[in-house]
PDB file of C-alpha atoms and ligand atoms in Angstrom:
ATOM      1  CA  UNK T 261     142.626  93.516  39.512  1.00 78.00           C
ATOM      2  CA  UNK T 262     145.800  93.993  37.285  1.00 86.00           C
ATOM      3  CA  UNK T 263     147.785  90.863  38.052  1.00 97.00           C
ATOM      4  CA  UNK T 264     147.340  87.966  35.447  1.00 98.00           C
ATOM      5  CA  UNK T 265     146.712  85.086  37.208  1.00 98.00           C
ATOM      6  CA  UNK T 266     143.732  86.184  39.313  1.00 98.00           C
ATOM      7  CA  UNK T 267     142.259  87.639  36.719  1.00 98.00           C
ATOM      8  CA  UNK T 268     142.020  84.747  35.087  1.00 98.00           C
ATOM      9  CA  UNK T 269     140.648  82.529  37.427  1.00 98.00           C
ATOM     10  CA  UNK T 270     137.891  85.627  38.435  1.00 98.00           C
ATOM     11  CA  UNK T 271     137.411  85.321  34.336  1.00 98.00           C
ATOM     12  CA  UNK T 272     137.298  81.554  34.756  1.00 98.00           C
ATOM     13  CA  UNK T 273     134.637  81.749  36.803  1.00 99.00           C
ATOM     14  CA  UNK T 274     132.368  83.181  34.516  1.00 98.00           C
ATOM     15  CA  UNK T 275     131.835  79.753  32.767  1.00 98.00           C
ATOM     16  CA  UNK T 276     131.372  77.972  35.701  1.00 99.00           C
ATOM     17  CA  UNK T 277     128.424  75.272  35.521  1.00 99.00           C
ATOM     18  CA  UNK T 278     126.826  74.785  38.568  1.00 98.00           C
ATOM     19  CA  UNK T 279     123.500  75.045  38.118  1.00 98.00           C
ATOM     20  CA  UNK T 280     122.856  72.820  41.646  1.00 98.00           C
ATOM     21  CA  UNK T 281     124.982  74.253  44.345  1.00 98.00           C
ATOM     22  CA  UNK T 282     124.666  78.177  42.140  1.00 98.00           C
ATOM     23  CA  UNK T 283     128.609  78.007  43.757  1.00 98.00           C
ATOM     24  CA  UNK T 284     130.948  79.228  40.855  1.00 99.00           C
ATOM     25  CA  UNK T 285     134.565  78.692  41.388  1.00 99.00           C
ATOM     26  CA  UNK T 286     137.872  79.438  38.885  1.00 99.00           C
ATOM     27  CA  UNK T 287     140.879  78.824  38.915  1.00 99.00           C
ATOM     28  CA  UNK T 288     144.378  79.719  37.209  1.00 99.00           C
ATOM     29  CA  UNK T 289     146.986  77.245  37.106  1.00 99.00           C
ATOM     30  CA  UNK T 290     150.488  78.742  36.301  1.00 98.00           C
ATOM     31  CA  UNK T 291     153.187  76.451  34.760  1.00 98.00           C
ATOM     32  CA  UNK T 292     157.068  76.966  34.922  1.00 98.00           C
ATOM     33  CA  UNK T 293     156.727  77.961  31.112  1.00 98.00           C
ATOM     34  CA  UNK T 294     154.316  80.752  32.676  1.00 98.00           C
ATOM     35  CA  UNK T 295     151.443  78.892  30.821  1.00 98.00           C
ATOM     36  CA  UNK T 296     148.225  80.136  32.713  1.00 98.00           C
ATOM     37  CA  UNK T 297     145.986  76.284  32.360  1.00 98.00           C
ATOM     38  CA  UNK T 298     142.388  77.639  33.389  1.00 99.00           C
ATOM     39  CA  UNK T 299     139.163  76.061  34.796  1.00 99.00           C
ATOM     40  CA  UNK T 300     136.058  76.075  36.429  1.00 99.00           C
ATOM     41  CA  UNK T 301     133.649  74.192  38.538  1.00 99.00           C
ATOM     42  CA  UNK T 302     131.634  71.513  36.221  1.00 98.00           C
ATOM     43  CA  UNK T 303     128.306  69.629  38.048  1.00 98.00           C
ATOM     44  CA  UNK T 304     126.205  66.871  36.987  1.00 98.00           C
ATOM     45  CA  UNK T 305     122.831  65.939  38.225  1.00 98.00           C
ATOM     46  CA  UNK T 306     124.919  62.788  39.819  1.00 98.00           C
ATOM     47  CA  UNK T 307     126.541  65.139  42.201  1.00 97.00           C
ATOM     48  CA  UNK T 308     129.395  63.528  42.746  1.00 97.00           C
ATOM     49  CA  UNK T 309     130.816  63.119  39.458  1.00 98.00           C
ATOM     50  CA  UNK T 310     131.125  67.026  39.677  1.00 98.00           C
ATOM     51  CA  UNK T 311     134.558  68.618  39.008  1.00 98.00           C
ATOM     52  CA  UNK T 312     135.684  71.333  41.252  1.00 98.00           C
ATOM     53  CA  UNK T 313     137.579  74.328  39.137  1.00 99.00           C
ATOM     54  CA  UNK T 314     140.892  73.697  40.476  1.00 99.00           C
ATOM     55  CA  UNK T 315     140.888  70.058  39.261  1.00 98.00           C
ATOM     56  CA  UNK T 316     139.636  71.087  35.842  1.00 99.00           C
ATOM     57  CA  UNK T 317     142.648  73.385  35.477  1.00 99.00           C
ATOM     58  CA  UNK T 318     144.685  71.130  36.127  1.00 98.00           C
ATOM     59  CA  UNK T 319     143.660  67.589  34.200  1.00 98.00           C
ATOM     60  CA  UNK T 320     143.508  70.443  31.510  1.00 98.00           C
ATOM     61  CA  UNK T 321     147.390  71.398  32.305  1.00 98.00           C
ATOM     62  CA  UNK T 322     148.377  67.657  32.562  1.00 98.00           C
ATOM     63  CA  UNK T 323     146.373  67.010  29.004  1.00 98.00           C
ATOM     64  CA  UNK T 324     148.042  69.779  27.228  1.00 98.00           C
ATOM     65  CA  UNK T 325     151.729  68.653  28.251  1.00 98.00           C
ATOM     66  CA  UNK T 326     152.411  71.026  31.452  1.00 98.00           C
ATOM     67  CA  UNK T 327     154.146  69.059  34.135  1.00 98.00           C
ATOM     68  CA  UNK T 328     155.635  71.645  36.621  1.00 98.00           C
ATOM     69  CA  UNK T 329     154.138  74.483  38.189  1.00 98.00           C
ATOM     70  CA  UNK T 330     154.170  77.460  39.781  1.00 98.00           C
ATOM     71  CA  UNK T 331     151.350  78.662  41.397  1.00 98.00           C
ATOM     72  CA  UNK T 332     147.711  78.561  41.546  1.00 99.00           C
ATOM     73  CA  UNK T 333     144.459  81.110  41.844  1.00 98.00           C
ATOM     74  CA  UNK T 334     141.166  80.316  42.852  1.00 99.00           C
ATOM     75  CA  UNK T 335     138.618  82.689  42.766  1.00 99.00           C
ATOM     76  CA  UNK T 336     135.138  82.237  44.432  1.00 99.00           C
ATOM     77  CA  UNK T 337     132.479  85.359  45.439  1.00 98.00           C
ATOM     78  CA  UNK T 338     133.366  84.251  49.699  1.00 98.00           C
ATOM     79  CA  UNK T 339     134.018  86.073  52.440  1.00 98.00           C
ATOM     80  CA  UNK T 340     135.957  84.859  54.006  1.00 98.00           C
ATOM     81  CA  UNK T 341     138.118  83.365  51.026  1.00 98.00           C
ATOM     82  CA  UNK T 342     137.158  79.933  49.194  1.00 98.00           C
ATOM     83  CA  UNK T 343     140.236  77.463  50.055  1.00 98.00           C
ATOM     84  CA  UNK T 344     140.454  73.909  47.892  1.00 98.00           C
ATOM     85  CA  UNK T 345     138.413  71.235  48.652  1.00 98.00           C
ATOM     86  CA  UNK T 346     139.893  67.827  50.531  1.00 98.00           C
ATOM     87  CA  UNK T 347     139.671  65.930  46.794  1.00 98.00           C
ATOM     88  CA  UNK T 348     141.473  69.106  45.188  1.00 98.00           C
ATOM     89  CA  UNK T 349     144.528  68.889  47.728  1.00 98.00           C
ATOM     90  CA  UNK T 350     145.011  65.364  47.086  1.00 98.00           C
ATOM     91  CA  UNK T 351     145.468  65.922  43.316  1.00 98.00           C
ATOM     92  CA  UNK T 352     147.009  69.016  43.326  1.00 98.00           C
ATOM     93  CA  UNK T 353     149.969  67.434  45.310  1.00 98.00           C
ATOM     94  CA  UNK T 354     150.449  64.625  43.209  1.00 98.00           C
ATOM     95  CA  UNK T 355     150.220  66.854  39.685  1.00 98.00           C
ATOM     96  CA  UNK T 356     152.117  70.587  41.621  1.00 98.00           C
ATOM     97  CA  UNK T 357     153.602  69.511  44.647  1.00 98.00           C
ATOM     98  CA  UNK T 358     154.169  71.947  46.966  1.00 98.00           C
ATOM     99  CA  UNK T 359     152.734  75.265  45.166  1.00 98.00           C
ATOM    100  CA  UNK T 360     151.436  78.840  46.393  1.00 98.00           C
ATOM    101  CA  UNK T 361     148.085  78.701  46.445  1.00 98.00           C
ATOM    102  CA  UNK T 362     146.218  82.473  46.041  1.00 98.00           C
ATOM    103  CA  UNK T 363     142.538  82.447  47.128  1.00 98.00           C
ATOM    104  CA  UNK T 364     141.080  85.686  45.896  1.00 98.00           C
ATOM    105  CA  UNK T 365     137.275  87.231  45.869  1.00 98.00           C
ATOM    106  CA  UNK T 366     135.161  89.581  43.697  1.00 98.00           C
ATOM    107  CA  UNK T 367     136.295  92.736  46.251  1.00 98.00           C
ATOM    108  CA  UNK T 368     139.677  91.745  45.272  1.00 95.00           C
ATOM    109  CA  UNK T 369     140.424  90.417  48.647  1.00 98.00           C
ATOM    110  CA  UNK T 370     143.473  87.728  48.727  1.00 98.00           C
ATOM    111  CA  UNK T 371     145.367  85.789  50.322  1.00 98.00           C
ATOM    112  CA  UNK T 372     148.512  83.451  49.409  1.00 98.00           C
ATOM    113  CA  UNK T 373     149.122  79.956  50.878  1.00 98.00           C
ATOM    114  CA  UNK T 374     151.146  77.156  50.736  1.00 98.00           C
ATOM    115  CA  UNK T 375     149.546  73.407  49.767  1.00 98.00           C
ATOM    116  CA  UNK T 376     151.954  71.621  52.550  1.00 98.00           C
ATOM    117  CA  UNK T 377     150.301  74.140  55.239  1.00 98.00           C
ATOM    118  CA  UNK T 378     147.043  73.404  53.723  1.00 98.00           C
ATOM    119  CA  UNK T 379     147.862  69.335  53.431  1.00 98.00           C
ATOM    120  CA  UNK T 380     150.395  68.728  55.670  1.00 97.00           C
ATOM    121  CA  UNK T 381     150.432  64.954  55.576  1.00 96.00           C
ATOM    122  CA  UNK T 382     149.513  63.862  51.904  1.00 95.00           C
ATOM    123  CA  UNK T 383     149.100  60.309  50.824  1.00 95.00           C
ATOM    124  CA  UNK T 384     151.690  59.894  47.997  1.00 93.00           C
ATOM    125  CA  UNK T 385     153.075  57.229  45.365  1.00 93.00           C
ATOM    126  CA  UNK T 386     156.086  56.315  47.953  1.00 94.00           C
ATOM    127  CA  UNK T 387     153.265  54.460  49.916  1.00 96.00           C
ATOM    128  CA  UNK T 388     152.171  51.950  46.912  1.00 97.00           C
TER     129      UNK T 388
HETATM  130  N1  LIG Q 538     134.055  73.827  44.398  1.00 52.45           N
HETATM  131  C1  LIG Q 538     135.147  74.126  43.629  1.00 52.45           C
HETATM  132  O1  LIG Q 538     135.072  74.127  42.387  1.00 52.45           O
HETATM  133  N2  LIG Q 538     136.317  74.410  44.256  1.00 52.45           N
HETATM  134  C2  LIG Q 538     136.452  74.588  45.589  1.00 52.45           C
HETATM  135  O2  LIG Q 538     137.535  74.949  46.042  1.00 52.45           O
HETATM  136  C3  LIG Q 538     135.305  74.342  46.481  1.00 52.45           C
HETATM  137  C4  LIG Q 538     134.108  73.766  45.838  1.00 52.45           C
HETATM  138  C5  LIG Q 538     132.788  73.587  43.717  1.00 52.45           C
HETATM  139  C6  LIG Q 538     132.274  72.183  43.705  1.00 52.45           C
HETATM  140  C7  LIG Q 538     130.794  72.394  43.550  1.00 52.45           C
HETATM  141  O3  LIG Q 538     130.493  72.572  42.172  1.00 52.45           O
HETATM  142  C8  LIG Q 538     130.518  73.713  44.241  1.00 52.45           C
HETATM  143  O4  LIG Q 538     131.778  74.362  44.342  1.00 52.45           O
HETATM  144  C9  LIG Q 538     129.910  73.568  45.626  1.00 52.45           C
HETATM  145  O5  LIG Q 538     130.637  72.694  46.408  1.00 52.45           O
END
């Protein structure tokens, strides 16, 4: 595919463990450093203590001392593209703020977003 970041989150994908939903997702979580913070989709039998990719990448970011960020891939085999889940949007506002977001497939289709377009009216610390 020849451009870093969504190559690693198609190469993320490849450890994805979702052995309910057979759904594998990755994603590639750029920092301002240009740190690329990977992860994947991670199930349990409970269901919903399953971790989508894009929140894996980033509690990973946050636990290895990234703070800002650039942008963000997510790679899923959908056609049309795979966009974040409701849960995802919510924390990647509060960790990223308002990042590119590049949904990408295994035909190398893509397409880059923006999280306020996706999540236009985000619940946010100023409200506590
Ligand atoms: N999933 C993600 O990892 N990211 C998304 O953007 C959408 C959904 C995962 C969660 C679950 O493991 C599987 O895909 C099916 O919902």
């Amino acid at each position: 595919m020849n451009n870093p970041l969504l190559d690693a989150a198609l190469k993320a994908r490849d450890h994805a463990h979702a052995p309910y939903s057979k759904f594998h997702v990755g994603a590639a979580l750029e920092d301002t450093d240009g740190r690329i913070h990977t992860g994947c989709n991670v199930e349990n039998a409970s269901y919903g203590l399953t971790n989508c990719a894009e929140r894996t990448a980033a509690f990973k970011a946050v636990s290895e001392g990234a703070r800002k960020f650039r942008r963000i891939a997510v790679a899923a085999d959908t056609s049309p593209l795979t966009p974040p889940c409701g849960a995802c949007r919510q924390v990647l506002w509060e960790i990223c703020g308002d990042i590119e977001i590049i949904l990408v497939n295994l035909k190398g289709e893509s397409e880059s977003l923006r999280l306020q377009d996706l999540f236009p009216r985000p619940f946010h610390a100023k409200f506590l």
